[in-house]
Coordinates of C-alpha atoms in Angstrom, one line a residue:
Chain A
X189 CA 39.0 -42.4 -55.1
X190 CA 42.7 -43.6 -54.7
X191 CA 44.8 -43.1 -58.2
X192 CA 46.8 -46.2 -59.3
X193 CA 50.5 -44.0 -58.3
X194 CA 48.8 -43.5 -55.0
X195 CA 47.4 -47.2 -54.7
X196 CA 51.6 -48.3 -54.8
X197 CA 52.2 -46.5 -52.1
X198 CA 49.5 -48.3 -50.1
X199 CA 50.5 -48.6 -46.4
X200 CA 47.7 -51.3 -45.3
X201 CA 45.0 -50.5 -43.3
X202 CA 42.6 -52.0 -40.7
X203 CA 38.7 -50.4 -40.6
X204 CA 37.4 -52.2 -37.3
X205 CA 33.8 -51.4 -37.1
X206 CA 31.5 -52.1 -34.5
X207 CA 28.9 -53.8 -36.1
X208 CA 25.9 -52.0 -37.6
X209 CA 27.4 -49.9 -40.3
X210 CA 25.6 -48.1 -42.5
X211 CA 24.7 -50.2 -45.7
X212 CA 21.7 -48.9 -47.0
X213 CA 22.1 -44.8 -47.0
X214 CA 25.2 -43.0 -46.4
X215 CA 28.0 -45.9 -46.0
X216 CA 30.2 -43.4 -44.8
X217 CA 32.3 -46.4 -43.4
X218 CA 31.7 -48.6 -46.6
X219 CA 32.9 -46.1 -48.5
X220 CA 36.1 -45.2 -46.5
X221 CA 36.9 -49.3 -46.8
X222 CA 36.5 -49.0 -50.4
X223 CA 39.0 -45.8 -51.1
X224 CA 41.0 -47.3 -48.8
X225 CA 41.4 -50.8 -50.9
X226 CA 42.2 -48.2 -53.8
X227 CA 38.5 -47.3 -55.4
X228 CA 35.6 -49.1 -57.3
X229 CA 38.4 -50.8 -59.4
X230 CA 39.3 -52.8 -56.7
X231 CA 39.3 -56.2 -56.1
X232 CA 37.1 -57.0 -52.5
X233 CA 36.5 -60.2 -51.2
X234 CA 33.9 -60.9 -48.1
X235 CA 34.5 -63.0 -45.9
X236 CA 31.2 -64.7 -44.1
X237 CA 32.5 -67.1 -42.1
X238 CA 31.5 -65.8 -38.7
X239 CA 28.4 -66.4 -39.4
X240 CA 25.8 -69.2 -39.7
X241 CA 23.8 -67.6 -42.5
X242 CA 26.4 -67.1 -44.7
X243 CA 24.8 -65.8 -47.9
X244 CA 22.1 -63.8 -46.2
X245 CA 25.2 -61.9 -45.3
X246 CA 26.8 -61.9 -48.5
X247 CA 23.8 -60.9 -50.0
X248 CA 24.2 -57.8 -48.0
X249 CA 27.0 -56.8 -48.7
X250 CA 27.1 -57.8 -52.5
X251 CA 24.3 -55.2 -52.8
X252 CA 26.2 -52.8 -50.9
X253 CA 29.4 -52.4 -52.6
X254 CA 27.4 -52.8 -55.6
X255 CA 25.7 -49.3 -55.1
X256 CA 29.1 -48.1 -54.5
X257 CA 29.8 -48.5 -57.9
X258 CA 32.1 -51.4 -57.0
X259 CA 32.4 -54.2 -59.8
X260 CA 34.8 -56.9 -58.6
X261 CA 33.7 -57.9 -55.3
X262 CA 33.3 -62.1 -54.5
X263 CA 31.9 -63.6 -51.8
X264 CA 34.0 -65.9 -50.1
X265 CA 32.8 -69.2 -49.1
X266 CA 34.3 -70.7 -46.5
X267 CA 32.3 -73.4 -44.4
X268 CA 35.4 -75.6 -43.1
X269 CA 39.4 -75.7 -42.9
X270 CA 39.6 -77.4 -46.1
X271 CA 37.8 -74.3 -47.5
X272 CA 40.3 -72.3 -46.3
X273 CA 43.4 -74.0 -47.3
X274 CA 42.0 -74.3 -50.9
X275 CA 44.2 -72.9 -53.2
X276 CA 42.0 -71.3 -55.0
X277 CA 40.4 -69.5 -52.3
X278 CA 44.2 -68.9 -50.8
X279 CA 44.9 -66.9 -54.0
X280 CA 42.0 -64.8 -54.3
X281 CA 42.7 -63.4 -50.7
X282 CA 46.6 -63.0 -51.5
X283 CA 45.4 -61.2 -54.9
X284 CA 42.5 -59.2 -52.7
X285 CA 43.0 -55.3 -52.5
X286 CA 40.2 -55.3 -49.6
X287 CA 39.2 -58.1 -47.3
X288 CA 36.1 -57.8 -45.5
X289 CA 34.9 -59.8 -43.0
X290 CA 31.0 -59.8 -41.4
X291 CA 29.9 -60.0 -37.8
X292 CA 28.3 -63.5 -36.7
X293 CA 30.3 -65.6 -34.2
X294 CA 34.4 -64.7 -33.6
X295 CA 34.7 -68.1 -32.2
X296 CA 33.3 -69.7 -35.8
X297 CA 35.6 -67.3 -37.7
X298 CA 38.5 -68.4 -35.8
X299 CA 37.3 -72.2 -35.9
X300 CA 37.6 -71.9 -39.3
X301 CA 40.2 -69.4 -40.8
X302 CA 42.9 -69.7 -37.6
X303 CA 46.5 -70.9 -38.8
X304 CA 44.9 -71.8 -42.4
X305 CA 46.9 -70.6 -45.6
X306 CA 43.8 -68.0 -46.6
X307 CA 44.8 -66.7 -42.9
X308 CA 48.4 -66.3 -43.7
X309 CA 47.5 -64.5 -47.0
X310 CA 45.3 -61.9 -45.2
X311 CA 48.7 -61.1 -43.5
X312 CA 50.7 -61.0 -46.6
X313 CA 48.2 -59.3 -48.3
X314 CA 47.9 -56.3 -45.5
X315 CA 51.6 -56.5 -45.0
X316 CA 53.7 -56.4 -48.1
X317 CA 51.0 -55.1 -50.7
X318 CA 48.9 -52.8 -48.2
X319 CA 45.4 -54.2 -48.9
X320 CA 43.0 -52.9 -46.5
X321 CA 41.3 -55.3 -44.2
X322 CA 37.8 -54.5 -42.6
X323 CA 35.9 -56.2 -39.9
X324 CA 32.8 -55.6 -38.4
X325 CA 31.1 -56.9 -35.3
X326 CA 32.6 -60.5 -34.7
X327 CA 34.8 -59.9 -37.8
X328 CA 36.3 -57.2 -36.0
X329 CA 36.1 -58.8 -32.4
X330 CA 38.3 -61.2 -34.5
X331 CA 41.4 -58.4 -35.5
X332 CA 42.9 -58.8 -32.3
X333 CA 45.7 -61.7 -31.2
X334 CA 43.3 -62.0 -28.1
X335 CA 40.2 -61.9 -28.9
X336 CA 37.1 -61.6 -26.7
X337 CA 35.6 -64.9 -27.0
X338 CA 32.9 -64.5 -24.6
X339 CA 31.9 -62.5 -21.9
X340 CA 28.8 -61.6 -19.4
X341 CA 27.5 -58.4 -19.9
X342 CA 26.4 -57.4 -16.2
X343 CA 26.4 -53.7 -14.7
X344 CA 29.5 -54.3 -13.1
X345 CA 32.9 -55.7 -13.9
X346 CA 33.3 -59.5 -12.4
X347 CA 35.6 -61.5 -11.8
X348 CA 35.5 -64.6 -14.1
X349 CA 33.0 -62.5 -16.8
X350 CA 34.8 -62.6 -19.6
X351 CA 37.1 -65.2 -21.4
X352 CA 39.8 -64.5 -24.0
X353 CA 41.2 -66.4 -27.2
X354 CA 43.4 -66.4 -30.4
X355 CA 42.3 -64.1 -32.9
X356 CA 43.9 -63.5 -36.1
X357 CA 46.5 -61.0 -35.2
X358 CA 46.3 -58.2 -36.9
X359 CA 47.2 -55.9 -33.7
X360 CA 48.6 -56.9 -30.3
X361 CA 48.6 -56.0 -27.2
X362 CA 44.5 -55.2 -27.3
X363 CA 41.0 -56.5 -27.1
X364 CA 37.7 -55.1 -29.1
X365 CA 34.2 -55.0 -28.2
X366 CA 31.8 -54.0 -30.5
X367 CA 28.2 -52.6 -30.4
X368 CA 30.0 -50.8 -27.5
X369 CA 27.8 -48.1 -25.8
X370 CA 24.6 -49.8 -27.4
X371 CA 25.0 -52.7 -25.3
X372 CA 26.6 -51.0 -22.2
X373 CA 30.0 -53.1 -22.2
X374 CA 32.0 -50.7 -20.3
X375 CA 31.9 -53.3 -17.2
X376 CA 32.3 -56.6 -19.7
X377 CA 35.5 -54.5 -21.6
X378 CA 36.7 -53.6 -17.7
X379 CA 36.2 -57.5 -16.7
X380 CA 38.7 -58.1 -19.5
X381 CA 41.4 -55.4 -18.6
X382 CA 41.4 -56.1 -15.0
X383 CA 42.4 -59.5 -15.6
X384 CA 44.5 -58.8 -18.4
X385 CA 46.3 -55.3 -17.7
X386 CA 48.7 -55.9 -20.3
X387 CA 45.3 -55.2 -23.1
X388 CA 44.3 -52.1 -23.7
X389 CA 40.8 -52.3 -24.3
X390 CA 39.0 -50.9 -27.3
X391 CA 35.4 -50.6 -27.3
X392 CA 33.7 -49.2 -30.7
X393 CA 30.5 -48.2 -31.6
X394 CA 27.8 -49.4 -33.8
X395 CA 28.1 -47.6 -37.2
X396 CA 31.2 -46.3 -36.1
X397 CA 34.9 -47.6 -37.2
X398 CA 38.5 -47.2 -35.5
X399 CA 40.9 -46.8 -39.1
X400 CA 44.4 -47.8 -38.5
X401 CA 46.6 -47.3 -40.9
X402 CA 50.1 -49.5 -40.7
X403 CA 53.1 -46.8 -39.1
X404 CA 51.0 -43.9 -39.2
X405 CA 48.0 -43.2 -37.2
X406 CA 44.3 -43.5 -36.7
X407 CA 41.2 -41.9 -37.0
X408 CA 37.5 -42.2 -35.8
X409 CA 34.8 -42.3 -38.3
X410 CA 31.4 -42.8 -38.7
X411 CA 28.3 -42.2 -35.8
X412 CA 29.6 -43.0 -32.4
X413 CA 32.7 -42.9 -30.8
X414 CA 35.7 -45.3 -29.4
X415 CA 36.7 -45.5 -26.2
X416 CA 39.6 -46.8 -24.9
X417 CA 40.4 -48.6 -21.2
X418 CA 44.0 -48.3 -20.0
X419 CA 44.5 -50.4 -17.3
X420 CA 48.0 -51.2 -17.6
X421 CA 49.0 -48.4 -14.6
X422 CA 45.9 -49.7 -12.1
X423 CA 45.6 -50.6 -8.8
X424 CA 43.6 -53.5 -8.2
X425 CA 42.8 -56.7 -5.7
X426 CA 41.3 -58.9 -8.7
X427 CA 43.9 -61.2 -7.5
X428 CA 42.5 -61.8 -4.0
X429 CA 38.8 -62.0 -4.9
X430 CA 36.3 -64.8 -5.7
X431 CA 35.2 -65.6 -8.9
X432 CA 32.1 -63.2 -9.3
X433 CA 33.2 -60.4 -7.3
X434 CA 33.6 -57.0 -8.4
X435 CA 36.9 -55.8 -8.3
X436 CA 38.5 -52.7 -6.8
X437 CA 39.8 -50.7 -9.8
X438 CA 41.9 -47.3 -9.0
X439 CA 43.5 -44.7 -11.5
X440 CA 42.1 -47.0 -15.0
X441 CA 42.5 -44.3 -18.0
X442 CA 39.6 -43.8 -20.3
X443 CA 39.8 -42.3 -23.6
X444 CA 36.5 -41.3 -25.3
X445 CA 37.4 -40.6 -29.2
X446 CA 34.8 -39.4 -31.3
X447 CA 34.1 -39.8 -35.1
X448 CA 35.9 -37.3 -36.4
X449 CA 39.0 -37.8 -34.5
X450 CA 42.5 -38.5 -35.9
X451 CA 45.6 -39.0 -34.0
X452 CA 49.0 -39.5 -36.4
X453 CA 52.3 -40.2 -35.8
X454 CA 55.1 -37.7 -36.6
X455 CA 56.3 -37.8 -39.8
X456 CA 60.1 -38.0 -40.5
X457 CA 61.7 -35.1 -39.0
X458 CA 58.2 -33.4 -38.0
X459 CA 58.4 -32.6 -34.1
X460 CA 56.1 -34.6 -31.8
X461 CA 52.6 -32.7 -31.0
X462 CA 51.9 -33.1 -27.5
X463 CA 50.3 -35.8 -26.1
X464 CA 48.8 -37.9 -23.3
X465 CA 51.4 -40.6 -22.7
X466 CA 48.6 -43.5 -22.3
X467 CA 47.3 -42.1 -25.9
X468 CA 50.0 -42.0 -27.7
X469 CA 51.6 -45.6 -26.5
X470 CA 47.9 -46.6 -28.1
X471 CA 48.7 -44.9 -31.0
X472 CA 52.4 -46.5 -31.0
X473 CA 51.0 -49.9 -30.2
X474 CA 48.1 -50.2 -33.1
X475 CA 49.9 -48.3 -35.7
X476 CA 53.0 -50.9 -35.2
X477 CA 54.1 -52.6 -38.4
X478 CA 55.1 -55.7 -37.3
X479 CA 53.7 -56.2 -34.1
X480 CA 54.5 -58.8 -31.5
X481 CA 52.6 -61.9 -32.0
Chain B
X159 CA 25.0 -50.4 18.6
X160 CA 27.4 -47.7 19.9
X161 CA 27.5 -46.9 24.0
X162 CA 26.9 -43.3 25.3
X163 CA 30.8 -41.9 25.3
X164 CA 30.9 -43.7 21.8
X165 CA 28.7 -41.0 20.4
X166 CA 29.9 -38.4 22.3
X167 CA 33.0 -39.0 20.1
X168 CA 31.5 -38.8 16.8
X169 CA 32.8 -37.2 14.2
X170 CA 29.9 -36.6 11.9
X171 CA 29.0 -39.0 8.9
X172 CA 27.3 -38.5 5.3
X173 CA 25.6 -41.6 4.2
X174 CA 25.0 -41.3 0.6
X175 CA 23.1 -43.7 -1.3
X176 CA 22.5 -44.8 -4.6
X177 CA 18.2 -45.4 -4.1
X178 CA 17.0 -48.7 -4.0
X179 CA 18.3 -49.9 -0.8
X180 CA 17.1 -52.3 1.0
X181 CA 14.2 -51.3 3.7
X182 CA 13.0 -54.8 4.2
X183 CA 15.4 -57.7 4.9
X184 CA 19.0 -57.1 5.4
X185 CA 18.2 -53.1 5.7
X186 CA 22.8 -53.1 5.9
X187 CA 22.7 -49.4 5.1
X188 CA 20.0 -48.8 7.1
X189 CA 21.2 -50.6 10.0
X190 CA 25.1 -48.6 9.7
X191 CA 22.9 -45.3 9.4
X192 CA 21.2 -45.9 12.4
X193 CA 24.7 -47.2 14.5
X194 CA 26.4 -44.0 12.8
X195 CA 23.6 -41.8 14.0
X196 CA 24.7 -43.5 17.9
X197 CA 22.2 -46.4 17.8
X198 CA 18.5 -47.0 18.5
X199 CA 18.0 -44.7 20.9
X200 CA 19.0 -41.7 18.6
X201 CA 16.4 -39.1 17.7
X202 CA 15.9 -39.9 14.0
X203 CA 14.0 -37.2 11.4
X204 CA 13.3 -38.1 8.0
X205 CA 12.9 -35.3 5.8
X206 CA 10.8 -36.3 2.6
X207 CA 11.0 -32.7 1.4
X208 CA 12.1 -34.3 -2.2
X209 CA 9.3 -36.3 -2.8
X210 CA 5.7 -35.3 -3.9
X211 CA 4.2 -38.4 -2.4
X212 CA 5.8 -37.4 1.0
X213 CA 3.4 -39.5 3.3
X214 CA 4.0 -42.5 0.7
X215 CA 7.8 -42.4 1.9
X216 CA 7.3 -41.4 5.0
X217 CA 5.4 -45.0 5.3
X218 CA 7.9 -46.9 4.3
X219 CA 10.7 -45.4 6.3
X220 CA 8.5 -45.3 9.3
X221 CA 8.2 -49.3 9.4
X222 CA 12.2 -49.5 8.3
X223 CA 13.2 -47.9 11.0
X224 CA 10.3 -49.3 13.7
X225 CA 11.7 -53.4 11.8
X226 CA 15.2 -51.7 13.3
X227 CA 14.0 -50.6 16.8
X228 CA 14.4 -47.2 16.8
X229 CA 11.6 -45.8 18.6
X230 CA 12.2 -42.2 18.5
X231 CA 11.7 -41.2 14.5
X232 CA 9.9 -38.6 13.4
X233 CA 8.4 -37.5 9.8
X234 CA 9.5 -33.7 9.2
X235 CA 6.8 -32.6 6.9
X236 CA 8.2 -29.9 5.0
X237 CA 5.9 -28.3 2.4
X238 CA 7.1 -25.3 1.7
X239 CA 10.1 -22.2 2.9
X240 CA 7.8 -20.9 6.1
X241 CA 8.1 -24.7 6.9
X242 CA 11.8 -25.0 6.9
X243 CA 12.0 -21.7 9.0
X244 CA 9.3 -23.2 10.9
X245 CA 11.2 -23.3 15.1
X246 CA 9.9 -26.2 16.3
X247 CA 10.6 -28.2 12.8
X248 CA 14.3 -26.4 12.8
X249 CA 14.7 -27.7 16.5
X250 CA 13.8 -31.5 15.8
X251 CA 16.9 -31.0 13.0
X252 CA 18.8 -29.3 15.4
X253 CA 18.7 -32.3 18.3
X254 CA 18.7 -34.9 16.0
X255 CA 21.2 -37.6 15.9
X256 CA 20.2 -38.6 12.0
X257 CA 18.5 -37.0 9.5
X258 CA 17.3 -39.0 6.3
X259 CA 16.6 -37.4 3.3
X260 CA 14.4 -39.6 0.6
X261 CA 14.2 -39.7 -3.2
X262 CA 12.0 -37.8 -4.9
X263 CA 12.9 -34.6 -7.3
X264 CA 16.5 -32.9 -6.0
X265 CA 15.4 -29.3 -7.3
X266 CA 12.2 -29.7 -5.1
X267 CA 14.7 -30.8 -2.4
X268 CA 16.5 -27.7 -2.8
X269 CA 13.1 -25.1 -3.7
X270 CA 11.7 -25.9 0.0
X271 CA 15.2 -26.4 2.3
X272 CA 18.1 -24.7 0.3
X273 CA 19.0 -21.8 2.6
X274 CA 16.5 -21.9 5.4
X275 CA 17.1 -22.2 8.7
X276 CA 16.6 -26.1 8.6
X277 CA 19.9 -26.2 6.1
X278 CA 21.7 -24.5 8.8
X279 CA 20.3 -27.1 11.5
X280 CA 21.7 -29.8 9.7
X281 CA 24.7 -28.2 8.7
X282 CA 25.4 -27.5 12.7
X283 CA 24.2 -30.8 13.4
X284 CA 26.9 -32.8 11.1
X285 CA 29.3 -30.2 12.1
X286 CA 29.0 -29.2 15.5
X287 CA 27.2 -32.3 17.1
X288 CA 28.9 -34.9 14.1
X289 CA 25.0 -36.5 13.5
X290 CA 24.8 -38.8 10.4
X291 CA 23.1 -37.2 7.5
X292 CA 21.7 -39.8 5.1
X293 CA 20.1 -39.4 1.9
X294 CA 18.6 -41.7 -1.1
X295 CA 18.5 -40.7 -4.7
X296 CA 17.4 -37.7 -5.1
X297 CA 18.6 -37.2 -1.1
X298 CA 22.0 -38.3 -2.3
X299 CA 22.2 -35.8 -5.3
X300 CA 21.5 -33.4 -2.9
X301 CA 24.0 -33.3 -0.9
X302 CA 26.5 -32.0 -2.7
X303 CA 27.9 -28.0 -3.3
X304 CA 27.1 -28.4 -7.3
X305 CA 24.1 -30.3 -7.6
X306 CA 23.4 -32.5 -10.8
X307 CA 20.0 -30.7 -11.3
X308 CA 18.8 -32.9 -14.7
X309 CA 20.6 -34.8 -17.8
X310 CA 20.0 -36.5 -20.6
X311 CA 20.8 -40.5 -20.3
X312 CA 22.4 -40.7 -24.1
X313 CA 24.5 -43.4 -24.9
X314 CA 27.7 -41.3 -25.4
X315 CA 28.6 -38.4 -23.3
X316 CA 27.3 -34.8 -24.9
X317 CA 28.0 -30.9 -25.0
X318 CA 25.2 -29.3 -22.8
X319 CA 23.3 -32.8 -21.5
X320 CA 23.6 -31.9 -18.3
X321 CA 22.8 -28.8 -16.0
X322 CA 23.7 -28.2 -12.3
X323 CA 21.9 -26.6 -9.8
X324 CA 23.4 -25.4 -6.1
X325 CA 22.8 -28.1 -3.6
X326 CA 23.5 -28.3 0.3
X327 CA 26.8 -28.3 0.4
X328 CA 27.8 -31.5 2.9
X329 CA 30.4 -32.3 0.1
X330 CA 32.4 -30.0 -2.3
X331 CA 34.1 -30.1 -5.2
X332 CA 32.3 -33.2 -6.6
X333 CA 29.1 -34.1 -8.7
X334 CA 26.8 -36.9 -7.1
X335 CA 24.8 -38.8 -9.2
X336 CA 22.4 -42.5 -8.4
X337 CA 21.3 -45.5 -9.7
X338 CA 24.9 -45.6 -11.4
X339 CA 25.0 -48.2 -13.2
X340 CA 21.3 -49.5 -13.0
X341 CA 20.4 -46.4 -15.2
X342 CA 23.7 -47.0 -17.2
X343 CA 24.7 -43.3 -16.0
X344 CA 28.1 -43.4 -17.0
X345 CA 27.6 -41.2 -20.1
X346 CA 25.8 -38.6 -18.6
X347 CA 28.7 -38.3 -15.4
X348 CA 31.6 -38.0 -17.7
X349 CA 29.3 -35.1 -19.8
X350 CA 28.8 -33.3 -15.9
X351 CA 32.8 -34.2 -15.4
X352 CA 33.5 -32.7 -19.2
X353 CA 32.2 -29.6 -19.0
X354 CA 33.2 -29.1 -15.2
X355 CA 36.6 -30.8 -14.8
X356 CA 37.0 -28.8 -11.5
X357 CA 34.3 -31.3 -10.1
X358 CA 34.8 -35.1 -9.4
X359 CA 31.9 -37.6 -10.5
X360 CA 30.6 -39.7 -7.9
X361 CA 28.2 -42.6 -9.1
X362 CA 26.4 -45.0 -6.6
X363 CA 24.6 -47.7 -7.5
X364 CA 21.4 -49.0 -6.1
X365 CA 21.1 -50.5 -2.8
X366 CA 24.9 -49.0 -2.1
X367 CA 26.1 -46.5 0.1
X368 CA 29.5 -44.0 0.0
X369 CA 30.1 -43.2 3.9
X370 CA 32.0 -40.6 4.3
X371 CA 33.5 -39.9 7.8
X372 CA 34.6 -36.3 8.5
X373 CA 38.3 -36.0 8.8
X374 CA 38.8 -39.9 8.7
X375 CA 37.9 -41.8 5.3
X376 CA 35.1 -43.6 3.5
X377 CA 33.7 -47.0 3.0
X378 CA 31.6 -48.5 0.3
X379 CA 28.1 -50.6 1.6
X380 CA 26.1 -52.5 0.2
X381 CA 25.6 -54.7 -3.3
X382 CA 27.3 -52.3 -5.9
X383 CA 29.7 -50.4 -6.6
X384 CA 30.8 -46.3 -6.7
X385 CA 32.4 -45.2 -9.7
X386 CA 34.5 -41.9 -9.4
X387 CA 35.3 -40.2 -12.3
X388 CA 38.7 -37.4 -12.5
X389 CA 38.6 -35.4 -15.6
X390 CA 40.9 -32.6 -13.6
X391 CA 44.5 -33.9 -15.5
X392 CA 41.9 -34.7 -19.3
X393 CA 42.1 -33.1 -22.2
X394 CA 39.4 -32.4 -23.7
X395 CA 37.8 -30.5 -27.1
X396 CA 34.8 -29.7 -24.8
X397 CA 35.0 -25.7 -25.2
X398 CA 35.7 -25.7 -29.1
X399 CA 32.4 -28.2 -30.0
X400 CA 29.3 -27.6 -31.0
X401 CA 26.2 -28.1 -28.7
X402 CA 24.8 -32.1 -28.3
X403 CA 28.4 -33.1 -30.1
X404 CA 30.3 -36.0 -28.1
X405 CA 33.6 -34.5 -26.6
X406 CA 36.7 -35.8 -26.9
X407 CA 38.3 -37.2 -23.9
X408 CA 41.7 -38.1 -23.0
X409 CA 43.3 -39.6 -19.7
X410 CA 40.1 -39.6 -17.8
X411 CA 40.7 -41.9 -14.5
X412 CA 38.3 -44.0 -12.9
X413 CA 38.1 -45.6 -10.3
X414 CA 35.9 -48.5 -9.1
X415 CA 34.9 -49.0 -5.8
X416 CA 32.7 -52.0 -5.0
X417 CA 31.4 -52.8 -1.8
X418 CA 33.4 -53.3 0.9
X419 CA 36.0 -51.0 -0.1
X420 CA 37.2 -48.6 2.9
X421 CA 40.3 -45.8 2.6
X422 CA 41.4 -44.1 5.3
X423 CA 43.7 -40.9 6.1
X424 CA 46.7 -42.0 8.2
X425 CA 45.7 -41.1 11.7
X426 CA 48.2 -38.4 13.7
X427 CA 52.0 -40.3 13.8
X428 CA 50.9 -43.3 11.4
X429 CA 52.8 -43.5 8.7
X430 CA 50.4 -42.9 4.8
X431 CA 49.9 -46.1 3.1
X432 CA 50.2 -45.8 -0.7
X433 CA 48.0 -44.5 -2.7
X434 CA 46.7 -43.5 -5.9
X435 CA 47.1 -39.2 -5.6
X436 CA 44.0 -39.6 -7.7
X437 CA 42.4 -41.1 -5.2
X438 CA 43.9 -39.7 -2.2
X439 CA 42.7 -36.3 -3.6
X440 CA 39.4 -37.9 -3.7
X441 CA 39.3 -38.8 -0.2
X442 CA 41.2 -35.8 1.5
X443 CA 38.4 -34.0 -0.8
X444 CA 35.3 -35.5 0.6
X445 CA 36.5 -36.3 4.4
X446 CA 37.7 -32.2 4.5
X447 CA 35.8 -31.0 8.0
X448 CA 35.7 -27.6 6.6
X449 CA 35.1 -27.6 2.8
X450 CA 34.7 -24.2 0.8
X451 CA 31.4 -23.3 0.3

């Protein structure tokens, strides 16, 4: 567990977990989203509002981060707009050293949280005090400014399959799937990039979470892997084709990371370690303090 | 259906196919097979070596082919080595115009025909005499220098999930493997491609054919796709892992192919069209009249 001198010096961090995490046993992931908010002293709040059974969740997780030993964790109700404009609310997210939010419906979370005030104190909160903000399944779906909304999960990329809105924004220039390889989405997370080369797409693992911390790096931990699409230097005719079709794909990158990976950026004055170009704009892009929105 | 001088300008063709296709209503790759092989007149053996249920197959390609109007195909019943050295069953190969290989068990394929007299036949009769060598499944698999002998369909790719066997050697330098994405094989071809990055992965999915035209180019048939996977510019932690660990995997490229999909080599004069070096490796690869054995 963090120290308070080290808790200061706090850079903010993202855990995006693909649903599915281990609460019961060895929580690896749990765990890393607790240290990372600063230790058991830390103030956690959950955020349920993906999902339609909203204290079955908390319920969950209550238990949770109780075995971890934490003591200060709330569960954040939030069934409308008004709920998350109330000030109340607002200032236990601005005062939150970790936010997490559960999987359910991305499309709900957004309905409800999207452009609120409790929204805009998740930012400040990662941003100028480097709280640590997790998500899993939907809630990390969510992470992205485009999120998946919804998508067909067929054995081949399509044309049409997959449609895209506003998530909350804490990294650009991606989109997640979760419960990755479980529920074969390599063709839904290709549907997205070959209509959107601009994403990169990130596809992660159940029990398995992509850690980002803010100007510094990433790592892979937990039981799967993450895999990333880069599409951005592709050939294809999804242009000409009809909705439906499959389309022609040439020279897409794929990165398989594994738990247990870590990718960082060079410190100050350290030199660069080689690496693959697509990788390490990845890295650049996720890692960026103040990305585009 | 091709004319007389037609065939006598053929320039041999591998017909490689995913399994499942159709042998009862549209029968497309059926129906190119037997125009590649010069049309229904052409002396057509099928060689159901792979399969332990020989007469079974045999059965339904016999009425496939009848529904199609050839009139002169023939059942080569291979049961063993003495049969594949057998002179009259090496001289039906020899003169044929197309030779079908089914599903079944690849390693059986290879037990009874690898490096008989037959493999010669049909080596001399794609080469010398440009027949159209088809095979299924197992038949596809087959047809290949390095053969994917068997592997473990895990969810992530794996350290020693897959072993390869030698196969017949139509096509070099590449790993074949079938019912792509129907058996969500994805995992499994990027474990072949990870610990052999030498070898390109071909997957083809059901009811789809790869047509590969000596000296010429390829085409894509059918109601899927082929995925092709180059792990020859990767990096990869494949050597320091242990066994059954996921590798890392960086800068993999895919390519998608779906139906419909043709690349050709610029003919003598024409000018090349761009193209992905990726994928122009690819095809100069596979259309190569004289590949290393």
């Amino acid at each position: 567990m963090k120290t308070e001198p080290q808790r200061r010096a706090r850079h903010g961090h993202l855990v995006i977990i693909g649903g599915h995490e281990d609460r019961q046993h060895r929580k690896e992931i749990l765990t890393r989203f607790v240290e990372l908010a600063g230790g058991v002293q830390s103030s956690i709040v959950v955020i349920t509002a993906a999902s339609r059974v909203a204290d079955q969740m908390w319920s969950i997780y209550e238990q949770a981060f109780a075995d971890l030993g934490v003591t200060r964790h709330a569960h954040l109700v939030l069934e409308n707009r008004q709920d998350a404009n109330d000030e109340e609310k607002v200032r236990m997210v601005a005062e939150a050293d970790g936010i997490f939010m559960t999987g359910g419906d991305q499309k709900r979370l957004l309905a409800i949280v999207g452009g609120t005030a409790l929204d805009a104190a998740m930012h400040a909160a990662l941003k100028v005090r480097g709280a640590c903000i997790a998500g899993t399944s939907a809630g990390a779906s969510a992470m992205s400014g485009h999120m998946l909304a919804q998508g067909r999960t067929d054995l081949l990329p399509e044309k049409g399959a997959v449609s895209l809105a506003a998530g909350l924004g804490f990294v650009h220039r991606v989109v997640i799937d979760q419960h990755f390889s479980e529920r074969q989405r390599l063709a839904r997370l290709l549907s997205v990039v070959a209509q959107n080369p601009y994403l990169l797409g990130i596809g992660i693992d159940e029990d398995t979470a992509l850690v980002i911390e803010r100007g510094r790096g990433i790592e892979v931990l937990g039981e799967g892997s993450v895999t990333v699409i880069d599409g951005r230097t592709m050939d294809t005719n999804m242009a000409d084709i009809a909705e439906r079709a499959t389309p022609e794909l040439i020279d897409v990158r794929l990165h398989l990371l594994p738990a247990g990976s870590r990718y960082y950026l060079p410190e100050d004055g350290e030199p660069a370690k080689p690496m693959s170009p697509s990788l390490r704009d990845f890295l650049e892009n996720v890692t960026k303090r103040n990305p585009l929105s």
